[in-house]
C-alpha cells in the first residue's frame, strides 16, 4: 500500500455541517413529505399498488416525467403510515445519492459507523433484513443505481422510475395520465369531494393540459395562490406562446405553459423568487441544501443578492416558490421536479441585467454562478474522512454543473472537479476519479497552459490514479514529464518537485526498478528532512516509501525501524483512524510477517482491517489490501479455510472494482490458486499418513 501524494486545488472554507443523523427508531423515522393534500383520482392505482406490495413486497412505479409516480408512492405511504416504524424516502438519481440517502438511516437504526457511505448503506441493508415494520421509497431510480441496496427480505420497497424494465428486481406498475373526468375534478375547488360535477372550464382546461398530473398541479396551485378562476387560467394558457426548445414532446409543451405562468406570479409576489428558481433549476436532480444560496451572497445577481443576505426575505422567497408548487421543501433540502428544472433552464439561461449595464456587464451564466456557490460550500480537503458526508451531498451538483461551465470558467471547474476526483479516489472509485481528474487537467491545460504549476499538479493527480489502476507505463511517462518540467521551472528543492520525485519512485518500485527507486526515495527524504523537518507529512511519506523499498530489497531490520518511526509520528499527527495511519500499520505488519513475527503481524493487520472497514468501507481498495495481507498471514498459520474465504472475497471485489486484468486482481487470483494447491497437497499428505 503506497502513500502517493496528490496536488490539491484548494476550494474556499467549508460552510455548514453534515446532515442530522435522525431520530431514534422508537420515535418513528420519516423523511417522506407531509400528506399530499391535493392527491386524488388514484384510488384504483392505490388499490393495485397495495395488492402488489402484499404479494411481492417490492414494486416499481414507472411512467413519463410529471405523471405523478412519486405522489402515488407517498400517498400510499401516508395512507398506511401506522404499518411502519421507519419510512425513508431516498433520492436515487445516481448510485452515490442512493447510498448517501440509505446511509442516513444509521441514526434511526442506532448503528454506530464511520463516515463511509458505502459501508453505512451495506450495514443498513443488513439491519433492515432483520426488521419488518419499514418502508423504503427509492425515488427516480434506475436498476444500476440501486443494485445491491434493496434489502432482500423484511419490510416493503417502493421504487419510482422512468425505466419500465426491472427484470426480477420487483413487480412493475405503470402510472398513466389522469382519466378526463378525474383530471377535471382535480382542478375544482375542494377537489375529490363526492358529487361535484366539473365545470366546462375545468373539462376544457384539463384537456388543454393533456391530463398530465404535474401540469394540473401547477394550474391548481396558480389559481389558489392568485385567486384567478379556471376560465382565466384557460385564457392565459391559450394566449401563451409555447416554445418548443427543440423538444417535440407534448408533455413538455404542456408543462412549459403552466411553469411560465407560475414564474410570472412568483415575480409579482417576490422580486427574487424567479432568480432563486433559476439557481435551483441549474443544479442536479438531487436534494439541494436549503442554505446553499446564502453561503456567498456577493456571487449572486441583484435582487437575489439582497434576499440571500436577509433570512426573512429568503424564507419568504422559498415560501412563494413552494406555494406555487415550483419547489418542494423538506428535511432542510430543496427538491425541484426534473421536468420543471429543464424548462426553466431553457427559458432563462443567463441572469437578467438592467439595460444600462448590458454594454459593460460581463456575461455570466447561471451554471457559473452556481459553481461559485458550490466552491464556497465544498470542503477543501477530501483526504479527511470527516468531510466526506459534506462532499457526498454536493457531489451530484458539482459533477452536473461542471459539464455546463464554459471555457471562461475553466479555473473554477477544475477546482471543483479536483476535489470531487480526489474524493472519488479516496473512496476507491478509481474510474470515476480518472474521469474527473482527467477533465480537471484538460480544463487547466486549456486555461493556464501545459507548464503552469496548477496544470502540472492536475496531471500529477491523474498520473496517481492511473498508477492505482495498474497503468504503470502510462503513469511513469506522465511522472517523468512532470518531474522534468518542475525541475526546470521550480528548482530541485521545491515541494512540488519533491512530490514528483516521490511519485515517480513509487511507480518504479511497482515496475521492479528497485535500485533506482531507492536512490530517488533517499534523495527525497534527505531534502525533505532538511527543508520541512522530521515530523512533516511529506517527510513521513518519504520514510514510509523508502522503508517499502528496503523491505523489497531484503533489508528488513532497517525497514521495520523506519516503519515504526513513521507509524508513531503519523498516529501522533493524524490520529489512529486516518487512512495514512492505516497504510503505515499495513506496511509495518508486512515487515513483521517477513521477519517471522507472525502473531504481531496478525494482530496489527486485524486492528487495521477493523478500522478500515469502519472508516473506508468493506470494498475500498485499501481495505481489500489489508484483507489480502491478513489472509496470507492466516494461511501461513495453517488457518486455510478462513484464509481462503478472505481471498475469495477480495478477488470478487477486485474483479468488480478494478477489472479482471488489474495487477491486484491478478495477485488475488494467484494467491487463491496457490492456496488451493496447498490445501490439495496437505490433503494428499494426510491421506498417505492415514494409509
PDB file of N, CA, C and O in Angstrom, residues 13 25 50 115 207-208 325 334 351:
ATOM      1  N   UNK A  13     -13.300  27.867   2.252  1.00  0.00           N
ATOM      2  CA  UNK A  13     -13.596  27.177   3.508  1.00  0.00           C
ATOM      3  C   UNK A  13     -14.979  26.559   3.484  1.00  0.00           C
ATOM      4  O   UNK A  13     -15.904  27.101   2.887  1.00  0.00           O
ATOM      5  N   UNK A  25     -35.284   5.144  16.624  1.00  0.00           N
ATOM      6  CA  UNK A  25     -36.258   4.335  15.919  1.00  0.00           C
ATOM      7  C   UNK A  25     -37.596   4.273  16.649  1.00  0.00           C
ATOM      8  O   UNK A  25     -38.641   4.173  16.046  1.00  0.00           O
ATOM      9  N   UNK A  50     -51.259  -1.488  -3.439  1.00  0.00           N
ATOM     10  CA  UNK A  50     -51.340  -2.216  -2.179  1.00  0.00           C
ATOM     11  C   UNK A  50     -51.343  -3.721  -2.388  1.00  0.00           C
ATOM     12  O   UNK A  50     -50.671  -4.472  -1.666  1.00  0.00           O
ATOM     13  N   UNK A 115     -17.815   7.559   8.638  1.00  0.00           N
ATOM     14  CA  UNK A 115     -18.412   8.388   7.595  1.00  0.00           C
ATOM     15  C   UNK A 115     -18.536   7.724   6.229  1.00  0.00           C
ATOM     16  O   UNK A 115     -19.125   8.297   5.339  1.00  0.00           O
ATOM     17  N   UNK A 207     -58.306  19.080 -20.530  1.00  0.00           N
ATOM     18  CA  UNK A 207     -57.958  18.586 -21.861  1.00  0.00           C
ATOM     19  C   UNK A 207     -56.772  19.360 -22.432  1.00  0.00           C
ATOM     20  O   UNK A 207     -55.858  18.779 -23.026  1.00  0.00           O
ATOM     21  N   UNK A 208     -56.792  20.687 -22.219  1.00  0.00           N
ATOM     22  CA  UNK A 208     -55.714  21.531 -22.745  1.00  0.00           C
ATOM     23  C   UNK A 208     -54.368  21.173 -22.106  1.00  0.00           C
ATOM     24  O   UNK A 208     -53.314  21.253 -22.743  1.00  0.00           O
ATOM     25  N   UNK A 325     -45.967  25.494  -6.120  1.00  0.00           N
ATOM     26  CA  UNK A 325     -45.592  24.111  -6.462  1.00  0.00           C
ATOM     27  C   UNK A 325     -44.393  24.051  -7.399  1.00  0.00           C
ATOM     28  O   UNK A 325     -44.219  23.079  -8.134  1.00  0.00           O
ATOM     29  N   UNK A 334     -34.076  21.335  -0.671  1.00  0.00           N
ATOM     30  CA  UNK A 334     -34.982  21.780  -1.733  1.00  0.00           C
ATOM     31  C   UNK A 334     -34.988  20.717  -2.818  1.00  0.00           C
ATOM     32  O   UNK A 334     -33.934  20.203  -3.204  1.00  0.00           O
ATOM     33  N   UNK A 351     -28.621  35.314 -16.197  1.00  0.00           N
ATOM     34  CA  UNK A 351     -29.330  36.264 -15.325  1.00  0.00           C
ATOM     35  C   UNK A 351     -29.672  37.538 -16.078  1.00  0.00           C
ATOM     36  O   UNK A 351     -28.953  37.971 -16.977  1.00  0.00           O
TER      37      UNK A 351
END
